[in-house]
PDB file of C-alpha atoms in Angstrom:
ATOM      1  CA  UNK I   3      18.929  18.878  -0.775  1.00  0.00           C
ATOM      2  CA  UNK I   4      15.334  17.616  -1.180  1.00  0.00           C
ATOM      3  CA  UNK I   5      16.620  14.359  -2.630  1.00  0.00           C
ATOM      4  CA  UNK I   6      18.994  13.852   0.295  1.00  0.00           C
ATOM      5  CA  UNK I   7      16.234  14.630   2.793  1.00  0.00           C
ATOM      6  CA  UNK I   8      13.941  12.114   1.093  1.00  0.00           C
ATOM      7  CA  UNK I   9      16.543   9.358   1.146  1.00  0.00           C
ATOM      8  CA  UNK I  10      17.296  10.000   4.804  1.00  0.00           C
ATOM      9  CA  UNK I  11      13.597   9.910   5.677  1.00  0.00           C
ATOM     10  CA  UNK I  12      13.012   6.672   3.753  1.00  0.00           C
ATOM     11  CA  UNK I  13      16.071   5.081   5.360  1.00  0.00           C
ATOM     12  CA  UNK I  14      14.701   5.969   8.785  1.00  0.00           C
ATOM     13  CA  UNK I  15      11.267   4.531   7.988  1.00  0.00           C
ATOM     14  CA  UNK I  16      12.718   1.327   6.547  1.00  0.00           C
ATOM     15  CA  UNK I  17      15.094   0.837   9.455  1.00  0.00           C
ATOM     16  CA  UNK I  18      12.395   1.256  12.105  1.00  0.00           C
ATOM     17  CA  UNK I  19       9.857  -0.921  10.309  1.00  0.00           C
ATOM     18  CA  UNK I  20      12.348  -3.681   9.528  1.00  0.00           C
ATOM     19  CA  UNK I  21      13.640  -3.729  13.106  1.00  0.00           C
ATOM     20  CA  UNK I  22      10.143  -4.252  14.498  1.00  0.00           C
ATOM     21  CA  UNK I  23       8.609  -6.349  11.725  1.00  0.00           C
ATOM     22  CA  UNK I  24      11.154  -8.416   9.767  1.00  0.00           C
ATOM     23  CA  UNK I  25      10.635 -10.842   6.890  1.00  0.00           C
ATOM     24  CA  UNK I  26       8.107 -13.474   7.905  1.00  0.00           C
ATOM     25  CA  UNK I  27       5.756 -11.023   9.626  1.00  0.00           C
ATOM     26  CA  UNK I  28       2.047 -11.264   8.778  1.00  0.00           C
ATOM     27  CA  UNK I  29      -0.404  -8.381   8.334  1.00  0.00           C
ATOM     28  CA  UNK I  30      -4.115  -9.115   8.756  1.00  0.00           C
ATOM     29  CA  UNK I  31      -6.683  -6.672   7.353  1.00  0.00           C
ATOM     30  CA  UNK I  32     -10.329  -5.878   8.033  1.00  0.00           C
ATOM     31  CA  UNK I  33     -11.465  -7.516   4.772  1.00  0.00           C
ATOM     32  CA  UNK I  34     -10.107 -10.864   6.024  1.00  0.00           C
ATOM     33  CA  UNK I  35      -6.971 -10.764   3.900  1.00  0.00           C
ATOM     34  CA  UNK I  36      -3.669 -11.952   5.402  1.00  0.00           C
ATOM     35  CA  UNK I  37      -0.328 -11.025   3.831  1.00  0.00           C
ATOM     36  CA  UNK I  38       3.108 -12.387   4.706  1.00  0.00           C
ATOM     37  CA  UNK I  39       6.208 -10.222   4.274  1.00  0.00           C
ATOM     38  CA  UNK I  40       8.553 -12.073   1.887  1.00  0.00           C
ATOM     39  CA  UNK I  41      11.243  -9.554   0.970  1.00  0.00           C
ATOM     40  CA  UNK I  42      12.495  -6.095   1.897  1.00  0.00           C
ATOM     41  CA  UNK I  43      14.250  -4.216  -0.887  1.00  0.00           C
ATOM     42  CA  UNK I  44      15.620  -0.764  -1.539  1.00  0.00           C
ATOM     43  CA  UNK I  45      12.449   1.315  -1.325  1.00  0.00           C
ATOM     44  CA  UNK I  46       9.999  -1.593  -1.611  1.00  0.00           C
ATOM     45  CA  UNK I  47       8.560  -4.644   0.138  1.00  0.00           C
ATOM     46  CA  UNK I  48       7.035  -7.828  -1.265  1.00  0.00           C
ATOM     47  CA  UNK I  49       4.045  -9.536   0.340  1.00  0.00           C
ATOM     48  CA  UNK I  50       2.173 -12.788  -0.354  1.00  0.00           C
ATOM     49  CA  UNK I  51      -1.488 -13.378   0.531  1.00  0.00           C
ATOM     50  CA  UNK I  52      -3.303 -16.565   1.530  1.00  0.00           C
ATOM     51  CA  UNK I  53      -3.935 -17.381  -2.160  1.00  0.00           C
ATOM     52  CA  UNK I  54      -0.182 -17.117  -2.928  1.00  0.00           C
ATOM     53  CA  UNK I  55      -0.628 -13.893  -4.927  1.00  0.00           C
ATOM     54  CA  UNK I  56       2.339 -11.544  -4.589  1.00  0.00           C
ATOM     55  CA  UNK I  57       2.332  -7.763  -4.210  1.00  0.00           C
ATOM     56  CA  UNK I  58       5.389  -5.536  -4.499  1.00  0.00           C
ATOM     57  CA  UNK I  59       4.714  -2.251  -2.711  1.00  0.00           C
ATOM     58  CA  UNK I  60       6.608   1.036  -2.736  1.00  0.00           C
ATOM     59  CA  UNK I  61       7.716   2.568   0.562  1.00  0.00           C
ATOM     60  CA  UNK I  62       5.938   5.715  -0.640  1.00  0.00           C
ATOM     61  CA  UNK I  63       2.432   5.136   0.756  1.00  0.00           C
ATOM     62  CA  UNK I  64       0.546   6.917  -2.049  1.00  0.00           C
ATOM     63  CA  UNK I  65       2.231   4.980  -4.868  1.00  0.00           C
ATOM     64  CA  UNK I  66       0.178   2.258  -6.596  1.00  0.00           C
ATOM     65  CA  UNK I  67       1.435  -1.323  -6.554  1.00  0.00           C
ATOM     66  CA  UNK I  68       4.755  -1.763  -8.324  1.00  0.00           C
ATOM     67  CA  UNK I  69       4.061  -5.389  -9.246  1.00  0.00           C
ATOM     68  CA  UNK I  70       1.269  -7.935  -8.921  1.00  0.00           C
ATOM     69  CA  UNK I  71       1.761 -11.655  -9.637  1.00  0.00           C
ATOM     70  CA  UNK I  72      -0.848 -14.385  -9.646  1.00  0.00           C
ATOM     71  CA  UNK I  73      -0.359 -18.007  -8.598  1.00  0.00           C
ATOM     72  CA  UNK I  74       0.702 -20.517  -9.873  1.00  0.00           C
ATOM     73  CA  UNK I  75       1.808 -18.689 -13.050  1.00  0.00           C
ATOM     74  CA  UNK I  76       3.943 -15.749 -11.838  1.00  0.00           C
ATOM     75  CA  UNK I  77       4.047 -14.316 -15.371  1.00  0.00           C
ATOM     76  CA  UNK I  78       0.354 -13.428 -15.065  1.00  0.00           C
ATOM     77  CA  UNK I  79      -0.260 -10.026 -13.476  1.00  0.00           C
ATOM     78  CA  UNK I  80       1.072  -6.532 -14.057  1.00  0.00           C
ATOM     79  CA  UNK I  81       3.885  -4.110 -13.331  1.00  0.00           C
ATOM     80  CA  UNK I  82       3.702  -0.330 -12.868  1.00  0.00           C
ATOM     81  CA  UNK I  83       6.411   2.293 -13.204  1.00  0.00           C
ATOM     82  CA  UNK I  84       6.686   6.083 -13.163  1.00  0.00           C
ATOM     83  CA  UNK I  85       6.522   7.764 -16.575  1.00  0.00           C
ATOM     84  CA  UNK I  86       6.568  11.403 -15.491  1.00  0.00           C
ATOM     85  CA  UNK I  87       6.483  13.442 -12.318  1.00  0.00           C
ATOM     86  CA  UNK I  88       8.334  12.849  -9.068  1.00  0.00           C
ATOM     87  CA  UNK I  89       6.282  11.338  -6.205  1.00  0.00           C
ATOM     88  CA  UNK I  90       9.249  11.779  -3.862  1.00  0.00           C
ATOM     89  CA  UNK I  91       8.532  15.516  -3.719  1.00  0.00           C
ATOM     90  CA  UNK I  92       5.288  15.116  -1.763  1.00  0.00           C
ATOM     91  CA  UNK I  93       5.408  16.072   1.915  1.00  0.00           C
ATOM     92  CA  UNK I  94       6.732  15.023   4.349  1.00  0.00           C
ATOM     93  CA  UNK I  95       9.323  13.270   2.155  1.00  0.00           C
ATOM     94  CA  UNK I  96       9.697  16.345  -0.067  1.00  0.00           C
ATOM     95  CA  UNK I  97       8.549  19.952   0.042  1.00  0.00           C
ATOM     96  CA  UNK I  98       5.346  19.979  -2.048  1.00  0.00           C
ATOM     97  CA  UNK I  99       1.816  19.816  -0.633  1.00  0.00           C
ATOM     98  CA  UNK I 100       0.404  18.381  -3.892  1.00  0.00           C
ATOM     99  CA  UNK I 101       1.869  16.454  -6.810  1.00  0.00           C
ATOM    100  CA  UNK I 102       0.876  14.885 -10.110  1.00  0.00           C
ATOM    101  CA  UNK I 103       2.532  11.863 -11.712  1.00  0.00           C
ATOM    102  CA  UNK I 104       1.838   9.438 -14.543  1.00  0.00           C
ATOM    103  CA  UNK I 105       2.227   5.677 -14.243  1.00  0.00           C
ATOM    104  CA  UNK I 106       2.730   3.154 -17.037  1.00  0.00           C
ATOM    105  CA  UNK I 107       0.928  -0.114 -16.311  1.00  0.00           C
ATOM    106  CA  UNK I 108       1.911  -3.214 -18.265  1.00  0.00           C
ATOM    107  CA  UNK I 109      -0.556  -6.074 -17.861  1.00  0.00           C
ATOM    108  CA  UNK I 110      -0.131  -9.638 -19.112  1.00  0.00           C
ATOM    109  CA  UNK I 111      -3.785  -9.584 -20.228  1.00  0.00           C
ATOM    110  CA  UNK I 112      -4.515  -6.035 -21.442  1.00  0.00           C
ATOM    111  CA  UNK I 113      -1.132  -4.678 -22.510  1.00  0.00           C
ATOM    112  CA  UNK I 114       0.147  -1.217 -21.660  1.00  0.00           C
ATOM    113  CA  UNK I 115      -1.962   1.664 -20.332  1.00  0.00           C
ATOM    114  CA  UNK I 116      -1.230   5.037 -18.740  1.00  0.00           C
ATOM    115  CA  UNK I 117      -2.763   6.247 -15.496  1.00  0.00           C
ATOM    116  CA  UNK I 118      -2.507   9.699 -14.023  1.00  0.00           C
ATOM    117  CA  UNK I 119      -2.478  10.357 -10.286  1.00  0.00           C
ATOM    118  CA  UNK I 120      -2.926  13.543  -8.288  1.00  0.00           C
ATOM    119  CA  UNK I 121      -2.042  13.299  -4.600  1.00  0.00           C
ATOM    120  CA  UNK I 122      -2.188  15.763  -1.722  1.00  0.00           C
ATOM    121  CA  UNK I 123      -0.621  15.711   1.709  1.00  0.00           C
ATOM    122  CA  UNK I 124      -3.480  16.000   4.219  1.00  0.00           C
ATOM    123  CA  UNK I 125      -1.548  16.456   7.464  1.00  0.00           C
ATOM    124  CA  UNK I 126      -1.104  14.243  10.491  1.00  0.00           C
ATOM    125  CA  UNK I 127      -3.524  11.910  12.216  1.00  0.00           C
ATOM    126  CA  UNK I 128      -3.645   8.791  14.363  1.00  0.00           C
ATOM    127  CA  UNK I 129      -4.661   5.145  14.166  1.00  0.00           C
ATOM    128  CA  UNK I 130      -5.239   2.579  16.909  1.00  0.00           C
ATOM    129  CA  UNK I 131      -3.726  -0.885  16.480  1.00  0.00           C
ATOM    130  CA  UNK I 132      -3.894  -3.479  19.268  1.00  0.00           C
ATOM    131  CA  UNK I 133      -4.965  -0.725  21.687  1.00  0.00           C
ATOM    132  CA  UNK I 134      -1.892   1.359  20.826  1.00  0.00           C
ATOM    133  CA  UNK I 135      -2.226   4.752  19.171  1.00  0.00           C
ATOM    134  CA  UNK I 136       0.072   5.292  16.201  1.00  0.00           C
ATOM    135  CA  UNK I 137       0.925   8.627  14.617  1.00  0.00           C
ATOM    136  CA  UNK I 138       0.058   8.756  10.920  1.00  0.00           C
ATOM    137  CA  UNK I 139       0.563  10.882   7.828  1.00  0.00           C
ATOM    138  CA  UNK I 140      -2.594  11.403   5.760  1.00  0.00           C
ATOM    139  CA  UNK I 141      -2.944  11.581   1.976  1.00  0.00           C
ATOM    140  CA  UNK I 142      -5.746  12.011  -0.546  1.00  0.00           C
ATOM    141  CA  UNK I 143      -5.302  10.827  -4.133  1.00  0.00           C
ATOM    142  CA  UNK I 144      -7.345  10.715  -7.335  1.00  0.00           C
ATOM    143  CA  UNK I 145      -6.722   8.592 -10.429  1.00  0.00           C
ATOM    144  CA  UNK I 146      -7.761   9.301 -13.990  1.00  0.00           C
ATOM    145  CA  UNK I 147      -6.892   7.670 -17.278  1.00  0.00           C
ATOM    146  CA  UNK I 148      -4.745   9.748 -19.580  1.00  0.00           C
ATOM    147  CA  UNK I 149      -5.207   9.559 -23.347  1.00  0.00           C
ATOM    148  CA  UNK I 150      -3.828  11.832 -26.072  1.00  0.00           C
ATOM    149  CA  UNK I 151      -2.990  14.634 -23.679  1.00  0.00           C
ATOM    150  CA  UNK I 152      -6.438  14.928 -22.101  1.00  0.00           C
ATOM    151  CA  UNK I 153      -7.816  13.611 -18.809  1.00  0.00           C
ATOM    152  CA  UNK I 154     -10.830  11.340 -18.989  1.00  0.00           C
ATOM    153  CA  UNK I 155     -13.365  10.607 -16.283  1.00  0.00           C
ATOM    154  CA  UNK I 156     -12.248  10.175 -12.706  1.00  0.00           C
ATOM    155  CA  UNK I 157     -11.642   6.486 -11.977  1.00  0.00           C
ATOM    156  CA  UNK I 158     -11.110   6.378  -8.218  1.00  0.00           C
ATOM    157  CA  UNK I 159     -10.242   8.400  -5.133  1.00  0.00           C
ATOM    158  CA  UNK I 160      -8.225   7.253  -2.120  1.00  0.00           C
ATOM    159  CA  UNK I 161      -7.894   8.471   1.463  1.00  0.00           C
ATOM    160  CA  UNK I 162      -4.855   6.978   3.172  1.00  0.00           C
ATOM    161  CA  UNK I 163      -3.334   6.871   6.638  1.00  0.00           C
ATOM    162  CA  UNK I 164       0.327   5.860   6.763  1.00  0.00           C
ATOM    163  CA  UNK I 165       2.125   4.821   9.948  1.00  0.00           C
ATOM    164  CA  UNK I 166       5.696   6.078   9.829  1.00  0.00           C
ATOM    165  CA  UNK I 167       6.600   3.735  12.694  1.00  0.00           C
ATOM    166  CA  UNK I 168       5.452   0.644  10.824  1.00  0.00           C
ATOM    167  CA  UNK I 169       6.187   1.916   7.329  1.00  0.00           C
ATOM    168  CA  UNK I 170       2.728   0.760   6.219  1.00  0.00           C
ATOM    169  CA  UNK I 171      -0.649   2.088   5.108  1.00  0.00           C
ATOM    170  CA  UNK I 172      -2.918   1.228   8.032  1.00  0.00           C
ATOM    171  CA  UNK I 173      -6.207   2.706   6.798  1.00  0.00           C
ATOM    172  CA  UNK I 174      -7.295   2.851   3.136  1.00  0.00           C
ATOM    173  CA  UNK I 175     -10.613   4.297   1.951  1.00  0.00           C
ATOM    174  CA  UNK I 176     -11.488   3.971  -1.729  1.00  0.00           C
ATOM    175  CA  UNK I 177     -14.363   5.323  -3.810  1.00  0.00           C
ATOM    176  CA  UNK I 178     -14.650   4.118  -7.402  1.00  0.00           C
ATOM    177  CA  UNK I 179     -16.021   5.926 -10.460  1.00  0.00           C
ATOM    178  CA  UNK I 180     -19.655   5.028  -9.704  1.00  0.00           C
ATOM    179  CA  UNK I 181     -19.510   5.819  -6.002  1.00  0.00           C
ATOM    180  CA  UNK I 182     -18.866   2.384  -4.474  1.00  0.00           C
ATOM    181  CA  UNK I 183     -17.031   2.876  -1.180  1.00  0.00           C
ATOM    182  CA  UNK I 184     -14.701   0.436   0.588  1.00  0.00           C
ATOM    183  CA  UNK I 185     -12.514   0.765   3.650  1.00  0.00           C
ATOM    184  CA  UNK I 186      -9.704  -1.586   4.643  1.00  0.00           C
ATOM    185  CA  UNK I 187      -7.861  -1.248   7.957  1.00  0.00           C
ATOM    186  CA  UNK I 188      -4.895  -3.061   9.429  1.00  0.00           C
ATOM    187  CA  UNK I 189      -6.207  -5.240  12.270  1.00  0.00           C
ATOM    188  CA  UNK I 190      -3.118  -7.125  13.413  1.00  0.00           C
ATOM    189  CA  UNK I 191       0.584  -7.215  12.586  1.00  0.00           C
ATOM    190  CA  UNK I 192       2.299 -10.375  13.804  1.00  0.00           C
ATOM    191  CA  UNK I 193       6.034 -10.867  14.188  1.00  0.00           C
ATOM    192  CA  UNK I 194       7.422 -14.143  12.777  1.00  0.00           C
ATOM    193  CA  UNK I 195       7.689 -15.690  16.251  1.00  0.00           C
ATOM    194  CA  UNK I 196       3.993 -14.964  16.809  1.00  0.00           C
ATOM    195  CA  UNK I 197       2.798 -16.294  13.444  1.00  0.00           C
ATOM    196  CA  UNK I 198       0.845 -19.555  13.577  1.00  0.00           C
ATOM    197  CA  UNK I 199      -1.845 -20.888  11.270  1.00  0.00           C
ATOM    198  CA  UNK I 200      -4.205 -21.143  14.245  1.00  0.00           C
ATOM    199  CA  UNK I 201      -3.682 -17.518  15.299  1.00  0.00           C
ATOM    200  CA  UNK I 202      -4.209 -16.229  11.754  1.00  0.00           C
ATOM    201  CA  UNK I 203      -7.318 -18.381  11.235  1.00  0.00           C
ATOM    202  CA  UNK I 204      -8.793 -17.273  14.568  1.00  0.00           C
ATOM    203  CA  UNK I 205      -8.238 -13.586  13.755  1.00  0.00           C
ATOM    204  CA  UNK I 206      -9.702 -13.918  10.259  1.00  0.00           C
ATOM    205  CA  UNK I 207     -12.707 -15.828  11.633  1.00  0.00           C
ATOM    206  CA  UNK I 208     -13.452 -13.041  14.115  1.00  0.00           C
ATOM    207  CA  UNK I 209     -13.235 -10.447  11.339  1.00  0.00           C
ATOM    208  CA  UNK I 210     -15.623 -12.332   9.093  1.00  0.00           C
ATOM    209  CA  UNK I 211     -17.980 -13.349  11.886  1.00  0.00           C
ATOM    210  CA  UNK I 212     -18.357 -10.311  14.166  1.00  0.00           C
ATOM    211  CA  UNK I 213     -20.527 -10.690  17.231  1.00  0.00           C
TER     212      UNK I 213
END
């Protein structure tokens, strides 16, 4: 029953997001990064930034990147996959308020490592995009390395806001192991018919050169 509910929920999210923002849409973030939607798959999307790097993202907002590829050599980067645990059980997709799962990361430069995540559902919230208020689901996550059955030091914590209407994380706050804090918000989401190099450049310029 939980599995069926999850699949139905993800289908709804994907359908709504794809209808409003199809392949070719561009997301612009508060750090000046612009990403173009290249592909929509079964439970994932692939994006490409201004430096031609590609990111394959899960539809589950608290999941780490599934795949990262550099340019021009697409074999350079990493992939990540679930080793244990079931992220689909976290609310509102599933019935649990907190989950733990392990991810295997295979990097072209450093080989294979294991990372452990703990994530909690933090309720509902809101986010304003282009003067429109969007309902969001909130999550808090913590990552540790996992070696020989014992957790090591905390590596990072995340606070996320996920828009169910857009099917995207719209607000991401990260604190690393030594306390460095960063926040990245979605600033604009352009449909393909609204995407121009001039419009993207103007938006990025305003972000990097605030008045």
